[in-house]
Amino acid sequence: MERRHIVITGAGSGIGRATARRFLQAGWHVGLIGRRVEALAATAAGDAALILPCDVTDPASVEAAFARIAAEWGRLDVLFNNAGMSLPGKPIDEIAVEDWLALCNVNITGMFLTARAAFGQMRRQTPAGGRIINNGSISAHAPRPGSAPYTMSKHAVTGLTKTLALDGRPWNIACGQIDIGNAATDMAAKMAVGVPQADGSIRAEPLMDVGLVADAVLHMAQLPLEVNIPFVTIMASAMPLFGRG
C-alpha cells in the first residue's frame, strides 16, 4: 500500500510528539510542525520525518511550511491540527488581556491558519481530498473553574470542525475532532497533584496513557474518506467530566 502523508502541529512535545511517533511506527510520511527545531528532532528520534520549523500564529510561516510540504510530497492526506496552549485558572477579571490574545493567537488563529493551508493543498491536489483532525478538548463540552479563555477557544475549534466538515464535501475533504481529557503529558501533570474542582475543593484526577490518544488519532486518519468521525471523546474514565458542578 502506498505510504500516506500526515502533518502534525505542536509536534515537539506531549500529544503531538506521541502521535507523530505512532504514525512513524505505522509507516506514514510524517511532517512535524513546531517552533523549536531541537524538540522536533527529538520527536523524530532518528526516523525520517519532515521537520518543519513553523510558528502557527504567523501566516507567512504557515504558508512556507505548507509550500515545502507540497514541494517534498506533492500531496497531503491528513492534518492533525494539534498545537495549543492553556493559561493558569483565574476569574475572568484577573486574566491579563495580553494573555488572552496570546492564547487566541495559538488556539484559534493557529488552528485557522493551518487548517486553511491544509484545506487549500487538499483541494488543489489530484485526486482532491484529505482529512483534517482538530484537537478540541473536554473543555469544548464543559469548563473547568477559571478557564474562560481556554474554554472559549475550544468552543471555537468545534465551530471550525463543523464548518470544515460541511465546506469540504465538494472536494472530498473530511473533518473531525478529538476531545481529550487528562492524557498523561507535561501539560497535564498538575492533574495528578491536585486541581480546583467546581465545588471549590482541590483534588487529584486520574490520567490516561497518551499513547491511547495517538492510537485514536491513527484510527480516525486511516478511515476511508467516505467515512468520518465528526467528534470523539477520549478521557480517563474516572475524571470529573460527568458531574462537573
mmCIF file of N, CA and C in Angstrom, residues 3 35 39-40 42 68 88 92 104 108 119 128 130 161 164 197 213 226:
data_model
loop_
_atom_site.group_PDB
_atom_site.id
_atom_site.type_symbol
_atom_site.label_atom_id
_atom_site.label_comp_id
_atom_site.label_asym_id
_atom_site.label_seq_id
_atom_site.Cartn_x
_atom_site.Cartn_y
_atom_site.Cartn_z
ATOM 1 N N ARG A 3 2.459 4.681 0.826
ATOM 2 C CA ARG A 3 2.582 5.390 2.105
ATOM 3 C C ARG A 3 1.804 6.694 2.051
ATOM 4 N N ARG A 35 7.747 25.259 16.808
ATOM 5 C CA ARG A 35 8.667 26.393 16.798
ATOM 6 C C ARG A 35 10.103 25.989 17.090
ATOM 7 N N ALA A 39 13.338 20.289 19.540
ATOM 8 C CA ALA A 39 12.241 19.460 20.045
ATOM 9 C C ALA A 39 11.656 18.594 18.933
ATOM 10 N N LEU A 40 11.547 19.137 17.732
ATOM 11 C CA LEU A 40 11.038 18.354 16.604
ATOM 12 C C LEU A 40 11.997 17.214 16.262
ATOM 13 N N ALA A 42 13.937 15.753 18.366
ATOM 14 C CA ALA A 42 13.783 14.765 19.432
ATOM 15 C C ALA A 42 12.548 13.907 19.205
ATOM 16 N N ARG A 68 6.549 23.892 1.452
ATOM 17 C CA ARG A 68 7.589 22.849 1.480
ATOM 18 C C ARG A 68 6.961 21.462 1.436
ATOM 19 N N PRO A 88 -3.082 29.594 33.418
ATOM 20 C CA PRO A 88 -3.481 29.264 34.787
ATOM 21 C C PRO A 88 -4.919 29.706 35.046
ATOM 22 N N ILE A 92 -12.254 35.783 35.322
ATOM 23 C CA ILE A 92 -12.024 36.492 34.069
ATOM 24 C C ILE A 92 -11.440 37.883 34.271
ATOM 25 N N CYS A 104 -5.488 33.114 22.193
ATOM 26 C CA CYS A 104 -6.312 33.108 20.976
ATOM 27 C C CYS A 104 -5.460 32.977 19.726
ATOM 28 N N ILE A 108 -6.854 29.592 18.333
ATOM 29 C CA ILE A 108 -7.866 29.909 17.320
ATOM 30 C C ILE A 108 -7.202 30.291 16.001
ATOM 31 N N PHE A 119 -6.366 22.697 3.868
ATOM 32 C CA PHE A 119 -7.565 22.630 3.029
ATOM 33 C C PHE A 119 -7.214 23.017 1.592
ATOM 34 N N ALA A 128 -8.214 15.174 -5.544
ATOM 35 C CA ALA A 128 -8.515 16.045 -4.408
ATOM 36 C C ALA A 128 -8.984 15.209 -3.216
ATOM 37 N N GLY A 130 -8.767 14.704 1.439
ATOM 38 C CA GLY A 130 -7.921 14.561 2.613
ATOM 39 C C GLY A 130 -8.754 14.657 3.867
ATOM 40 N N THR A 161 -14.479 22.845 13.180
ATOM 41 C CA THR A 161 -14.669 21.451 12.764
ATOM 42 C C THR A 161 -15.979 21.283 12.006
ATOM 43 N N LEU A 164 -15.778 23.054 8.492
ATOM 44 C CA LEU A 164 -14.938 22.370 7.516
ATOM 45 C C LEU A 164 -15.545 21.042 7.084
ATOM 46 N N GLN A 197 -11.753 22.086 41.699
ATOM 47 C CA GLN A 197 -12.986 21.469 41.254
ATOM 48 C C GLN A 197 -14.136 22.474 41.360
ATOM 49 N N VAL A 213 -4.317 8.081 23.052
ATOM 50 C CA VAL A 213 -4.771 9.195 22.219
ATOM 51 C C VAL A 213 -4.185 9.056 20.818
ATOM 52 N N GLU A 226 -14.836 8.261 2.556
ATOM 53 C CA GLU A 226 -16.309 8.230 2.550
ATOM 54 C C GLU A 226 -16.882 8.016 3.946
#
